[in-house]
JSON list of C-alpha atoms and ligand atoms in Angstrom, two decimals:
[
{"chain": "A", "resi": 213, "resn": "UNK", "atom": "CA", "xyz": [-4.75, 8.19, 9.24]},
{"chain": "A", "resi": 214, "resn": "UNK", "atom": "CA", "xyz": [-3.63, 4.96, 7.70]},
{"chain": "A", "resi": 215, "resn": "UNK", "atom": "CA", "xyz": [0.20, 4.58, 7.36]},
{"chain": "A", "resi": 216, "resn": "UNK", "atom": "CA", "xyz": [1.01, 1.57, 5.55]},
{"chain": "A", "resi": 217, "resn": "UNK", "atom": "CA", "xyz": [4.55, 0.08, 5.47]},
{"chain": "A", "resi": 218, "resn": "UNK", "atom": "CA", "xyz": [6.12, -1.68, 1.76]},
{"chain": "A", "resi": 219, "resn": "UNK", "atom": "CA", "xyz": [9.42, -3.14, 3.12]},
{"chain": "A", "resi": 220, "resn": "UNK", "atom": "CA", "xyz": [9.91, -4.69, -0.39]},
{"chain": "A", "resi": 221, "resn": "UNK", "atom": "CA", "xyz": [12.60, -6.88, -0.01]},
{"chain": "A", "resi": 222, "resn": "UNK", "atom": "CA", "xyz": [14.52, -5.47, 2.45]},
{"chain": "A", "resi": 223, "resn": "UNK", "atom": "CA", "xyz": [15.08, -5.97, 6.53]},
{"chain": "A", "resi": 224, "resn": "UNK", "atom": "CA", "xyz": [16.01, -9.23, 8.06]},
{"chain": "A", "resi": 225, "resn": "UNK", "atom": "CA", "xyz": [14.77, -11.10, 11.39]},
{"chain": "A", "resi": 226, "resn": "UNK", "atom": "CA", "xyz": [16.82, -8.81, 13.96]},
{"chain": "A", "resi": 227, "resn": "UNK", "atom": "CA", "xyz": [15.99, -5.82, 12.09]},
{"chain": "A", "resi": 228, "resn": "UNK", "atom": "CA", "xyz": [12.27, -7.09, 11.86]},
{"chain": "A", "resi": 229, "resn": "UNK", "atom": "CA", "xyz": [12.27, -7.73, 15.70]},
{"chain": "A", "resi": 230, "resn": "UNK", "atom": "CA", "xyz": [13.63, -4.51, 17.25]},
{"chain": "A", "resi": 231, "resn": "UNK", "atom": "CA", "xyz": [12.12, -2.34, 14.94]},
{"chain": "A", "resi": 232, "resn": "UNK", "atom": "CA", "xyz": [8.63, -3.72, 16.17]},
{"chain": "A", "resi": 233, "resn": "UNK", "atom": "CA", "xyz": [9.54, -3.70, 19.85]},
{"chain": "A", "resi": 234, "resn": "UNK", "atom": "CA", "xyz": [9.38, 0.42, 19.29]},
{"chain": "A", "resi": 235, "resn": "UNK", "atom": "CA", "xyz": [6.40, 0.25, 17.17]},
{"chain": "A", "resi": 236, "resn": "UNK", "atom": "CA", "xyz": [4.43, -1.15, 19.34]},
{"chain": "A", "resi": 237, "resn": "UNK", "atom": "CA", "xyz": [4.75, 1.28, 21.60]},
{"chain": "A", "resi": 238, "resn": "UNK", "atom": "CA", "xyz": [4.09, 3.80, 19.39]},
{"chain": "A", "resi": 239, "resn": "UNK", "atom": "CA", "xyz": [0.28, 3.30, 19.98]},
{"chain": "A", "resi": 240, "resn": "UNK", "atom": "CA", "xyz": [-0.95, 6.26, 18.35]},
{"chain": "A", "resi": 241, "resn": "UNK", "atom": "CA", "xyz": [-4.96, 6.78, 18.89]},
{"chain": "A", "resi": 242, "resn": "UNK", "atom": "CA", "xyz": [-6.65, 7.30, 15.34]},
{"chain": "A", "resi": 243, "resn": "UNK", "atom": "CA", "xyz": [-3.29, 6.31, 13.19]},
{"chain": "A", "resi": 244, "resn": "UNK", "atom": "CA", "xyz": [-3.65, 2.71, 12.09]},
{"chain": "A", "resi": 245, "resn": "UNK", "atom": "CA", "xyz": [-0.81, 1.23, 10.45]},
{"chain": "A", "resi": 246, "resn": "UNK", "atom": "CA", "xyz": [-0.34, -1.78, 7.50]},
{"chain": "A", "resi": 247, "resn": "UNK", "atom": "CA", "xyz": [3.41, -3.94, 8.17]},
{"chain": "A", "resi": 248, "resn": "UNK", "atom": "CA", "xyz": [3.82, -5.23, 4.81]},
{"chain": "A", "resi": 249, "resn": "UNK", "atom": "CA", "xyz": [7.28, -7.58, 4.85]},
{"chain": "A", "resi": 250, "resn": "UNK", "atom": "CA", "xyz": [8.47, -10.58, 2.73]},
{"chain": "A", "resi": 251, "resn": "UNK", "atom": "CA", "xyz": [6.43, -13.23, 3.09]},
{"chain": "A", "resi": 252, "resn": "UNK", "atom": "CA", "xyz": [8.82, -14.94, 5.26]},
{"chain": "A", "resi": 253, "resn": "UNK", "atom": "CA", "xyz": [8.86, -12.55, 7.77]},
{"chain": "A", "resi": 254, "resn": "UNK", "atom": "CA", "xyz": [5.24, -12.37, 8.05]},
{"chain": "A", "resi": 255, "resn": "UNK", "atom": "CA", "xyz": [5.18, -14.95, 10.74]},
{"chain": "A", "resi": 256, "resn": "UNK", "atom": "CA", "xyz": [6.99, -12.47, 12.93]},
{"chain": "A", "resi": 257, "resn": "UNK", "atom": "CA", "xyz": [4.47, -9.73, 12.31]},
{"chain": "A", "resi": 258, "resn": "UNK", "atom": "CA", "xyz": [1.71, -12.40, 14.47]},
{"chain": "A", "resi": 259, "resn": "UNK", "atom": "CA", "xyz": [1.17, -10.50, 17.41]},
{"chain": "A", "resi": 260, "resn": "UNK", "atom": "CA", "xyz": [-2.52, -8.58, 18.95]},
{"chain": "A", "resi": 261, "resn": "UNK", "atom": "CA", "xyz": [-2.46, -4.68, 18.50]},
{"chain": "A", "resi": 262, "resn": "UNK", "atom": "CA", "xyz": [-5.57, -3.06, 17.43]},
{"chain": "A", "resi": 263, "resn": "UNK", "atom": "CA", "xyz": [-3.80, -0.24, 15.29]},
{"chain": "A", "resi": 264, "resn": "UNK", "atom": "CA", "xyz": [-1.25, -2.52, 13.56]},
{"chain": "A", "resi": 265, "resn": "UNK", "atom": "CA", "xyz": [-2.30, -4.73, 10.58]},
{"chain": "A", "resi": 266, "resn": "UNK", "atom": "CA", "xyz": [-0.88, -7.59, 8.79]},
{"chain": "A", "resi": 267, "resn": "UNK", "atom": "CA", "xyz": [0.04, -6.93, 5.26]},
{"chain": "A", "resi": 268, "resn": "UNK", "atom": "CA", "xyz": [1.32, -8.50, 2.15]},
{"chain": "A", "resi": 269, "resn": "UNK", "atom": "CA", "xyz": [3.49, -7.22, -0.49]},
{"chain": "A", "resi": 270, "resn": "UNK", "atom": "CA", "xyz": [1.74, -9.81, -3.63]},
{"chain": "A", "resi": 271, "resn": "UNK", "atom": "CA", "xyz": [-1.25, -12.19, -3.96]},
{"chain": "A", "resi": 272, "resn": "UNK", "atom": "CA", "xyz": [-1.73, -14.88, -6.88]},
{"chain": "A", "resi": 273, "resn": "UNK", "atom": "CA", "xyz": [-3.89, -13.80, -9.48]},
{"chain": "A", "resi": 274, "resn": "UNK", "atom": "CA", "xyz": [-5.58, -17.37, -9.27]},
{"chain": "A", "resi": 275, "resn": "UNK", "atom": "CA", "xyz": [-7.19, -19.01, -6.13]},
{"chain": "A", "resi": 276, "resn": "UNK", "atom": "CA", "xyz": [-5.09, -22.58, -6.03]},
{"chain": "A", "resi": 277, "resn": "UNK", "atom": "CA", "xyz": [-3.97, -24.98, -8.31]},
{"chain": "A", "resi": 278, "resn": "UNK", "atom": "CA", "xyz": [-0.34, -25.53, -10.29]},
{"chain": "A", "resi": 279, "resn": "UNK", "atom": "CA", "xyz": [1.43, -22.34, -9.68]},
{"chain": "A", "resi": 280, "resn": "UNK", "atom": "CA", "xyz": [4.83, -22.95, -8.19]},
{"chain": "A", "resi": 281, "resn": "UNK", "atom": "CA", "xyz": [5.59, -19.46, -5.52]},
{"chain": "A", "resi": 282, "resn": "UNK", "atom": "CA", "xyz": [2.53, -18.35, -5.38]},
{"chain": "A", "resi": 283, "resn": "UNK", "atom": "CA", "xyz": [0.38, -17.30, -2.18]},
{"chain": "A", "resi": 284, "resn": "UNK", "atom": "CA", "xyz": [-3.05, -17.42, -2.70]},
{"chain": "A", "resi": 285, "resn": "UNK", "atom": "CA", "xyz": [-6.05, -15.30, -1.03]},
{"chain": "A", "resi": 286, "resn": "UNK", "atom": "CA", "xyz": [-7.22, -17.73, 1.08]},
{"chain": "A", "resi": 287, "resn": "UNK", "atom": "CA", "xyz": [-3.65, -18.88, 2.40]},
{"chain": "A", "resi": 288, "resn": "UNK", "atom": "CA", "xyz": [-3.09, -15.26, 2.99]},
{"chain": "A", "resi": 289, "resn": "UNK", "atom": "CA", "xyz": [-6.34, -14.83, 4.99]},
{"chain": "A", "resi": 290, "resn": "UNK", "atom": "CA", "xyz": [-5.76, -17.95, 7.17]},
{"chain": "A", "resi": 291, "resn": "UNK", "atom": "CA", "xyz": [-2.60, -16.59, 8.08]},
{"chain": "A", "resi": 292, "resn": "UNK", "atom": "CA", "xyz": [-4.04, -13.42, 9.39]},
{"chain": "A", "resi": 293, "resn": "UNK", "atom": "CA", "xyz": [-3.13, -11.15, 6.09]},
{"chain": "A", "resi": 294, "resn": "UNK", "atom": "CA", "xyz": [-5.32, -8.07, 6.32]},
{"chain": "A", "resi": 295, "resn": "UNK", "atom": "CA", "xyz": [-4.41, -6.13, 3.61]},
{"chain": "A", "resi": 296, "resn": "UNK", "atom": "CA", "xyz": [-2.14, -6.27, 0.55]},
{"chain": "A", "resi": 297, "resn": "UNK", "atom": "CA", "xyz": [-0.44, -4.67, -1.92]},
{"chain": "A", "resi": 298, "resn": "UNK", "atom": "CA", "xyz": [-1.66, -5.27, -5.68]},
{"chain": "A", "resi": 299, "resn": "UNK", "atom": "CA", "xyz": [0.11, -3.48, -8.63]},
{"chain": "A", "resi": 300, "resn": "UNK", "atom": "CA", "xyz": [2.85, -2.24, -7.35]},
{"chain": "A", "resi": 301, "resn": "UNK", "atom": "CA", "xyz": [4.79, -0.51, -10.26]},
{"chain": "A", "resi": 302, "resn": "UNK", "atom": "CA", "xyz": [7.64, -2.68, -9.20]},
{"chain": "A", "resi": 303, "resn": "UNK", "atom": "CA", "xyz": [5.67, -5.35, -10.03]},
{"chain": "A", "resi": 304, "resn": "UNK", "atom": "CA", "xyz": [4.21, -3.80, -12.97]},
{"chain": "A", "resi": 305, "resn": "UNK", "atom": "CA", "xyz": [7.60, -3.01, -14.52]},
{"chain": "A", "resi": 306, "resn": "UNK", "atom": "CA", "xyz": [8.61, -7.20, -14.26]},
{"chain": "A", "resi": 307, "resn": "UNK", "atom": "CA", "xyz": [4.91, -7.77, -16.55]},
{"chain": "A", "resi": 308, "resn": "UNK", "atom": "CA", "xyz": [2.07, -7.55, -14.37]},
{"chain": "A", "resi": 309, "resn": "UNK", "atom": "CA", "xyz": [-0.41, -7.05, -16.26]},
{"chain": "A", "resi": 310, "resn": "UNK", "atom": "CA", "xyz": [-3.67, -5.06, -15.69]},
{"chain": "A", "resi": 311, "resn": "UNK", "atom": "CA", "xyz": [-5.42, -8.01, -16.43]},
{"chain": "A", "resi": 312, "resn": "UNK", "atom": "CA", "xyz": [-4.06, -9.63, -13.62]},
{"chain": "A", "resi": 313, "resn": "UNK", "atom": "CA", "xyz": [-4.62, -7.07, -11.14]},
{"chain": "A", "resi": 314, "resn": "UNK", "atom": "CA", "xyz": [-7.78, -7.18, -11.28]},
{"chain": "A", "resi": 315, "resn": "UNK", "atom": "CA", "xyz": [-8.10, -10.74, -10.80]},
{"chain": "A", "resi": 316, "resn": "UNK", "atom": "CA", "xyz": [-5.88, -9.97, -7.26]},
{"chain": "A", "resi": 317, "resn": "UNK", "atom": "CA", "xyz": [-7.88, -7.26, -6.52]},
{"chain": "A", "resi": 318, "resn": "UNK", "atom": "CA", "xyz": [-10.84, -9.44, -6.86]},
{"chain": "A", "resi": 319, "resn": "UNK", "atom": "CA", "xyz": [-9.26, -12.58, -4.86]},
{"chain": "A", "resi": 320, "resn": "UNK", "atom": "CA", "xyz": [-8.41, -10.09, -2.43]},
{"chain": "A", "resi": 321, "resn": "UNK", "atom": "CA", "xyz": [-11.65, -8.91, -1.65]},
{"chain": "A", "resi": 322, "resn": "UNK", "atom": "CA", "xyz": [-13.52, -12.13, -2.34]},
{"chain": "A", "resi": 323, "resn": "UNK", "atom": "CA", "xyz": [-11.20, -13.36, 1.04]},
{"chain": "A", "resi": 324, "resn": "UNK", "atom": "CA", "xyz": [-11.78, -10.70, 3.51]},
{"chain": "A", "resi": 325, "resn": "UNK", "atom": "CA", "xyz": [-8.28, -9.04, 2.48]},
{"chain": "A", "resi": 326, "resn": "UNK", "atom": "CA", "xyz": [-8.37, -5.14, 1.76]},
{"chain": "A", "resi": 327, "resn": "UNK", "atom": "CA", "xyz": [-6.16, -4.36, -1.79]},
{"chain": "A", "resi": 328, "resn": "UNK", "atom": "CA", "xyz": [-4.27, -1.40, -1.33]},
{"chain": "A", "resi": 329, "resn": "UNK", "atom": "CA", "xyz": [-4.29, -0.93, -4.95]},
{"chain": "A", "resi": 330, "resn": "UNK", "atom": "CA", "xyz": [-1.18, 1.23, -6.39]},
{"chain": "A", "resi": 331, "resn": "UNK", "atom": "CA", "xyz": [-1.89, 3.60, -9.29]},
{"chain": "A", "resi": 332, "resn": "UNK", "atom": "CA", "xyz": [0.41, 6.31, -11.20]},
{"chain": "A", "resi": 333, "resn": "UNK", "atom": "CA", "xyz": [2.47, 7.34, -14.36]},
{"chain": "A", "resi": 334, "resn": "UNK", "atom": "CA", "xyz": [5.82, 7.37, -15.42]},
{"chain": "A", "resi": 335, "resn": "UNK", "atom": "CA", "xyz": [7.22, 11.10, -15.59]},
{"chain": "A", "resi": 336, "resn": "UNK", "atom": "CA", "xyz": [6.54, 11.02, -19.42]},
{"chain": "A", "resi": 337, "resn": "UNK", "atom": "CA", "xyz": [2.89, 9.95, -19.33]},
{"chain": "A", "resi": 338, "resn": "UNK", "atom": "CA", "xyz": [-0.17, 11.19, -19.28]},
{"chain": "A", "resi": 339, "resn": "UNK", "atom": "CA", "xyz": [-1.15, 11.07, -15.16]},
{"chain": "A", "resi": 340, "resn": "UNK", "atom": "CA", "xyz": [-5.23, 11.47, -16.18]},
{"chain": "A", "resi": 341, "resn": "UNK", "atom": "CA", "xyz": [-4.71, 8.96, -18.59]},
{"chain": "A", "resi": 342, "resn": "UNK", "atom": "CA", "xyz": [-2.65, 6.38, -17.31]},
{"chain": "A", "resi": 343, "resn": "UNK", "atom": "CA", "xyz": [-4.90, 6.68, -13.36]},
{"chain": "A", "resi": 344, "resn": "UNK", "atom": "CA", "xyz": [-8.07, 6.41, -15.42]},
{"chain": "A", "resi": 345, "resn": "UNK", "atom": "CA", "xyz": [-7.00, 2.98, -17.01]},
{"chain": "A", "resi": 346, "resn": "UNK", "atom": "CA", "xyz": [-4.95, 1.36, -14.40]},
{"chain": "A", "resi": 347, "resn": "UNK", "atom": "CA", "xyz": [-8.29, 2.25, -11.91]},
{"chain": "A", "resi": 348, "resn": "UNK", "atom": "CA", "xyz": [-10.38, 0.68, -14.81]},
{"chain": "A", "resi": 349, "resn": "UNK", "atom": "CA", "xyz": [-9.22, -2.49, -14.20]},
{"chain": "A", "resi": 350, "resn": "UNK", "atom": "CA", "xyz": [-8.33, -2.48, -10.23]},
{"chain": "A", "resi": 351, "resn": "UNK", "atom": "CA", "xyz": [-11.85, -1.76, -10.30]},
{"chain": "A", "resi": 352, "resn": "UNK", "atom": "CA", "xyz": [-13.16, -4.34, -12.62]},
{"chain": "A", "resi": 353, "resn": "UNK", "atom": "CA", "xyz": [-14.65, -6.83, -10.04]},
{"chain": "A", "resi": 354, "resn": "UNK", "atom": "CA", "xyz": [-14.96, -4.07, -6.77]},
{"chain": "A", "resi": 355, "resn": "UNK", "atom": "CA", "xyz": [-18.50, -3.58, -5.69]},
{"chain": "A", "resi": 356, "resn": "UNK", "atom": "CA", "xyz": [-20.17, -0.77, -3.37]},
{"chain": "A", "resi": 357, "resn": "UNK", "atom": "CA", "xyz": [-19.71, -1.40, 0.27]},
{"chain": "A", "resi": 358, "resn": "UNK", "atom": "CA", "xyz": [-15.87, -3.35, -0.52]},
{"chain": "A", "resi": 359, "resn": "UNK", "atom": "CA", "xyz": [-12.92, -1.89, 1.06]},
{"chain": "A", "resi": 360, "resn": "UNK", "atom": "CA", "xyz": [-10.30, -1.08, -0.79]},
{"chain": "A", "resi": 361, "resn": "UNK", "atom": "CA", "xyz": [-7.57, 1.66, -0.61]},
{"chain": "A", "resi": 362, "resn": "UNK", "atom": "CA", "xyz": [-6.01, 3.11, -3.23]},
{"chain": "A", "resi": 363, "resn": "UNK", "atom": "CA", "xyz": [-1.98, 4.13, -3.13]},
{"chain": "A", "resi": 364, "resn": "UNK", "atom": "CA", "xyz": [-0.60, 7.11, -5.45]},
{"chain": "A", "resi": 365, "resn": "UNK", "atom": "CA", "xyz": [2.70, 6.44, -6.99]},
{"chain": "A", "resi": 366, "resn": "UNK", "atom": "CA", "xyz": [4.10, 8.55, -9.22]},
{"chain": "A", "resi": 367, "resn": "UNK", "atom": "CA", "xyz": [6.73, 5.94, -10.54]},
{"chain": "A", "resi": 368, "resn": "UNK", "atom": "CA", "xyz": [9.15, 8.59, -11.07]},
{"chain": "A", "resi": 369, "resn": "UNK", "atom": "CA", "xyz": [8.80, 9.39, -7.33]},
{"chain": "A", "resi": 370, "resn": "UNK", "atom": "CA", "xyz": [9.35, 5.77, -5.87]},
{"chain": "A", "resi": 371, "resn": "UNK", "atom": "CA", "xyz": [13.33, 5.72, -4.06]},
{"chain": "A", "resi": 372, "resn": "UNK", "atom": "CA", "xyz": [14.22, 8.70, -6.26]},
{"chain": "A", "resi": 373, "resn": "UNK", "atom": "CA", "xyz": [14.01, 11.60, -3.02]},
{"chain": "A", "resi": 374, "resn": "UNK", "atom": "CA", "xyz": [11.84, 13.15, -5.12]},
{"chain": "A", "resi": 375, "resn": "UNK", "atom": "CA", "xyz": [7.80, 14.08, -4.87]},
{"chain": "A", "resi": 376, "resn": "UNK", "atom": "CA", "xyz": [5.31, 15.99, -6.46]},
{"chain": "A", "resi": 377, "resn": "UNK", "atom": "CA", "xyz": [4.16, 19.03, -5.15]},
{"chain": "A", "resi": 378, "resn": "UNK", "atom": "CA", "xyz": [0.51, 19.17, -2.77]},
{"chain": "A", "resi": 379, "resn": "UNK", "atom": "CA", "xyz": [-1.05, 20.35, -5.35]},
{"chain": "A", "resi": 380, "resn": "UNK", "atom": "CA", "xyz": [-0.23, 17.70, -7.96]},
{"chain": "A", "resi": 381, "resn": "UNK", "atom": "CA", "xyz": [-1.13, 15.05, -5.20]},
{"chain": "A", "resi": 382, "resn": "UNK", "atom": "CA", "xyz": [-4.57, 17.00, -4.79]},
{"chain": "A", "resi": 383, "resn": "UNK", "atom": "CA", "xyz": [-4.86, 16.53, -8.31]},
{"chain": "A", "resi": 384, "resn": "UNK", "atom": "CA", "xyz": [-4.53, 12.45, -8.63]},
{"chain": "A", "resi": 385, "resn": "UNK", "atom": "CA", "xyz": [-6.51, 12.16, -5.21]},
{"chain": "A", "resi": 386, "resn": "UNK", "atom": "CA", "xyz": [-9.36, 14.31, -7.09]},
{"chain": "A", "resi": 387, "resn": "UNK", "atom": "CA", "xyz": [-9.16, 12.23, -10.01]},
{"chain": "A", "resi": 388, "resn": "UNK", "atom": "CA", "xyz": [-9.23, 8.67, -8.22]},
{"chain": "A", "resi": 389, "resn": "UNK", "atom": "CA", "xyz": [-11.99, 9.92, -5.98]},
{"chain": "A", "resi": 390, "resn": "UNK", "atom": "CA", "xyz": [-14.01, 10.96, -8.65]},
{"chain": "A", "resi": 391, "resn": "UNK", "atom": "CA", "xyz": [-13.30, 7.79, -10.51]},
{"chain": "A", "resi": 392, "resn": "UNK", "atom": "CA", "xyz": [-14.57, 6.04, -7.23]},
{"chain": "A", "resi": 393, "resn": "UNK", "atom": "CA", "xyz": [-17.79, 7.58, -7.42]},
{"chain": "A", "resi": 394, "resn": "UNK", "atom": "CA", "xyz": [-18.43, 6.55, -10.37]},
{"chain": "A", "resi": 395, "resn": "UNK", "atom": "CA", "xyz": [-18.76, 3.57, -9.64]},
{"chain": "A", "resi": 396, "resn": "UNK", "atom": "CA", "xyz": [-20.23, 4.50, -5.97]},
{"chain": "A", "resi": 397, "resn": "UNK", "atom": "CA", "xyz": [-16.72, 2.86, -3.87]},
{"chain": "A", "resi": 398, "resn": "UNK", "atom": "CA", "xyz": [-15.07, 4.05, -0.85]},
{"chain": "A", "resi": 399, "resn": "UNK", "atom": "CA", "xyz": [-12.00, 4.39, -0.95]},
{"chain": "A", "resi": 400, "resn": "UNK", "atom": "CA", "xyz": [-8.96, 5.69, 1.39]},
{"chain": "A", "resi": 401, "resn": "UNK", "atom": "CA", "xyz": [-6.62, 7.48, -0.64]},
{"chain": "A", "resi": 402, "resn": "UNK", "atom": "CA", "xyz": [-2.64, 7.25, 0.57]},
{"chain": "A", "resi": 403, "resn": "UNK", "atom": "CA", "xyz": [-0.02, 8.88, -1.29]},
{"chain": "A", "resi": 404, "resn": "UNK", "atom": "CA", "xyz": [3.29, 7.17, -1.59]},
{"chain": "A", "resi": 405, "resn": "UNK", "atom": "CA", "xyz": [6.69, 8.06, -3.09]},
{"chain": "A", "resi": 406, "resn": "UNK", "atom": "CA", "xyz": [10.31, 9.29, -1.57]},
{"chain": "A", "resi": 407, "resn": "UNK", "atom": "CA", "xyz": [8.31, 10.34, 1.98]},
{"chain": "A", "resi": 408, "resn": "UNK", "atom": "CA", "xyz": [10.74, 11.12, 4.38]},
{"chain": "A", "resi": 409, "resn": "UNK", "atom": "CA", "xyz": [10.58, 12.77, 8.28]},
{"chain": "A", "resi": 410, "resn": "UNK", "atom": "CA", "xyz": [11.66, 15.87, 6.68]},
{"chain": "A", "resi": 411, "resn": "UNK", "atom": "CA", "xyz": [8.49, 16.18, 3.72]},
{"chain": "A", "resi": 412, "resn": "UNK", "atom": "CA", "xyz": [6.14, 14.38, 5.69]},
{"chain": "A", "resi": 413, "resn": "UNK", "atom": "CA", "xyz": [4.99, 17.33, 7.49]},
{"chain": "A", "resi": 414, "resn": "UNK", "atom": "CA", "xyz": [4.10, 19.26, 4.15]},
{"chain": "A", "resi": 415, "resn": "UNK", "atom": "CA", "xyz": [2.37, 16.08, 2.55]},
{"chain": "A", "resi": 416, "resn": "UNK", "atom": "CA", "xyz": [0.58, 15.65, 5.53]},
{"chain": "A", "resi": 417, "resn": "UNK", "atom": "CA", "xyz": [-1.53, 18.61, 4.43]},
{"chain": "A", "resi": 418, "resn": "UNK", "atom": "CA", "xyz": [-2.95, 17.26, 1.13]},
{"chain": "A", "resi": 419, "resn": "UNK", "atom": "CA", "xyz": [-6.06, 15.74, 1.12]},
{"chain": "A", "resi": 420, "resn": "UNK", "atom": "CA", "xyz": [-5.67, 12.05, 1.68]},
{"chain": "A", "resi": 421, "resn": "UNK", "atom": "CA", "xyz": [-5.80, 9.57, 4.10]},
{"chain": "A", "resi": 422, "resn": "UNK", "atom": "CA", "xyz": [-2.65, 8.31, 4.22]},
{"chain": "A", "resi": 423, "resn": "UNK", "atom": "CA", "xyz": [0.59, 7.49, 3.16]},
{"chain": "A", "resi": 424, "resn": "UNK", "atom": "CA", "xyz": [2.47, 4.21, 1.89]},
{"chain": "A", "resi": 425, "resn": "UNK", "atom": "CA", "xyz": [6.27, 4.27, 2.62]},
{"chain": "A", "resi": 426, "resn": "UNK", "atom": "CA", "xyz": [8.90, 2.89, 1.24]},
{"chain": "A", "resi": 427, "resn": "UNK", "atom": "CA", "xyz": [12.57, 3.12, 2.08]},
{"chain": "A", "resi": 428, "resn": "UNK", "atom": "CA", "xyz": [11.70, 4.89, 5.13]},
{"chain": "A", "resi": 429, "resn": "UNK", "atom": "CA", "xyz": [10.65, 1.79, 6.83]},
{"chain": "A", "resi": 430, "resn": "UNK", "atom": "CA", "xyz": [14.29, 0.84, 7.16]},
{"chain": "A", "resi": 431, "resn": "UNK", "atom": "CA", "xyz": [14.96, 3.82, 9.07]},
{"chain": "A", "resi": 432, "resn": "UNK", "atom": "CA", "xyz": [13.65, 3.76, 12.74]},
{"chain": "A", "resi": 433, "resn": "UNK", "atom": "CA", "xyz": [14.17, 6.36, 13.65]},
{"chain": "A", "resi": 434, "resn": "UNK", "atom": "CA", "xyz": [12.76, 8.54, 10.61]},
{"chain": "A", "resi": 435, "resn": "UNK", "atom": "CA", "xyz": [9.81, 6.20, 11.11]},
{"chain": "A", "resi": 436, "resn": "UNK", "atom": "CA", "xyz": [8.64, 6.91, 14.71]},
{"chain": "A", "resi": 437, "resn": "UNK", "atom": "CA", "xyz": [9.07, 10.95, 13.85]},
{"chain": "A", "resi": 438, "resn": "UNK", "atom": "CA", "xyz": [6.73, 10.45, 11.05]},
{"chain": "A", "resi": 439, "resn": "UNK", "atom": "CA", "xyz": [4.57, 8.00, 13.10]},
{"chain": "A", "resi": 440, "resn": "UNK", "atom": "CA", "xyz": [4.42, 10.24, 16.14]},
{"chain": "A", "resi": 441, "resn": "UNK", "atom": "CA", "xyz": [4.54, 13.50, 14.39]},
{"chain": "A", "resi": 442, "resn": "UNK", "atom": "CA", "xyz": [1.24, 12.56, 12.34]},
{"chain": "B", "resi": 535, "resn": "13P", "atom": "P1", "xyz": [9.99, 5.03, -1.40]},
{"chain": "B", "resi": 535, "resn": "13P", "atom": "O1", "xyz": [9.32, 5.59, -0.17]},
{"chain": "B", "resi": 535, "resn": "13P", "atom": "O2", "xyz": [11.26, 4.32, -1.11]},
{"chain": "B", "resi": 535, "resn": "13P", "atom": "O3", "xyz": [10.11, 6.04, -2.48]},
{"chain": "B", "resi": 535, "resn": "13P", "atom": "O4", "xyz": [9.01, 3.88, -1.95]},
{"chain": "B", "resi": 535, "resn": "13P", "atom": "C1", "xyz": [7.66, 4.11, -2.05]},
{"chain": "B", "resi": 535, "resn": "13P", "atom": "C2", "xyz": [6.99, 2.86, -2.41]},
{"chain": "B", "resi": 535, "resn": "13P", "atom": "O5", "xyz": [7.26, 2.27, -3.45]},
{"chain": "B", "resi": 535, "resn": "13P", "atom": "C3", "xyz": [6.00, 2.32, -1.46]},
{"chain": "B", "resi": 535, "resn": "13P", "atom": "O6", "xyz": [5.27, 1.28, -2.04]}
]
């Protein structure tokens, strides 16, 4: 199982620090997880643990040049970045573009860095739809044999304490996969949205690979019982 952390832009330094002292010793075999914090905590994230990854929460859409606050892929990598997040609807809803995800997506891979790509609809779209053209262009430049992941979000599900059913999860996973074969690319498939210790037990059942947590990552406490309970 891959468990992949989006602090967003929350925690600070002691928070940072004593929450990893317990995750550390978490250690459990076949659960791999992704620390994604604010780029100015990733320096405290540095540290050797085979089941816990480095992870951004953004990469530039273009490899260097004049772009004042960007990171680019290869800055990332040097750093130790494993994986990251690209087209987040957060980031969506302040104009990133499709376009542009692709191009991260692409920069991503193209530097060793797996995109954990984030997909899904508002409550008033289409979910078919809206997955099928937001995986056309994550997908743009990914080739057989890359690794990605690919996140569902419902957006109406992000902070809101509220999730869809198993069965609508089954659903998008089914559709991403089969979009996936398509175009022949493995994927891991996490679901992400309002998970909590009390709901993770029932998610845990649909058939994914994973989940990407939000506000839960604040919470300690919550977090090892998911962690240990998976
Ligand atoms: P919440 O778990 O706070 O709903 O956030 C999910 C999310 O956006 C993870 O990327």
């Amino acid at each position: 199982m891959l468990i992949a952390l989006n602090y967003k832009m929350n925690g600070r330094k002691t928070f940072h620090l004593n929450q990893l002292e317990t995750i550390k010793k978490l250690n459990k075999k076949g659960t791999n997880l992704v620390l994604c914090p604010s780029f100015v905590f990733l320096h405290l994230f540095k540290f050797k643990n085979k089941n816990i990854f480095l992870g951004a929460q953004d990469i530039a859409a273009v490899n260097n040049g004049k772009s004042t606050g960007q990171t680019s892929a290869q800055m990332l990598n040097e750093f130790g970045v494993k994986y990251v997040i690209v087209g987040h609807s957060e980031r969506r809803k302040d104009g990133e573009t499709d376009e542009q995800i692709s191009q991260k997506v692409k920069n991503a891979i193209e530097n060793n860095i797996t995109p954990i790509i984030c997909v899904g609809a508002n409550a008033d779209e289409d979910v078919s739809k809206t997955l099928k053209t937001q995986l056309k262009f994550a997908l743009k430049h990914v080739k057989t044999g890359n690794n990605i992941v690919v996140a569902y979000e419902p957006v109406w599900a992000i902070g809101t304490g509220r999730t869809p059913t198993v069965k609508e999860i089954n659903f998008a996973a089914n559709l991403i996969k089969k979009q996936l074969e398509k175009s022949k690319i493995n994927a891991q498939i996490l679901y992400g949205g309002s998970v909590n210790d009390k709901n993770f037990n029932e998610l845990k059942t649909a058939n994914i690979d994973g989940f990407l947590l939000g506000g839960v990552s604040l919470e300690t406490k919550k977090l090892v019982k998911i962690i240990s309970g998976v």
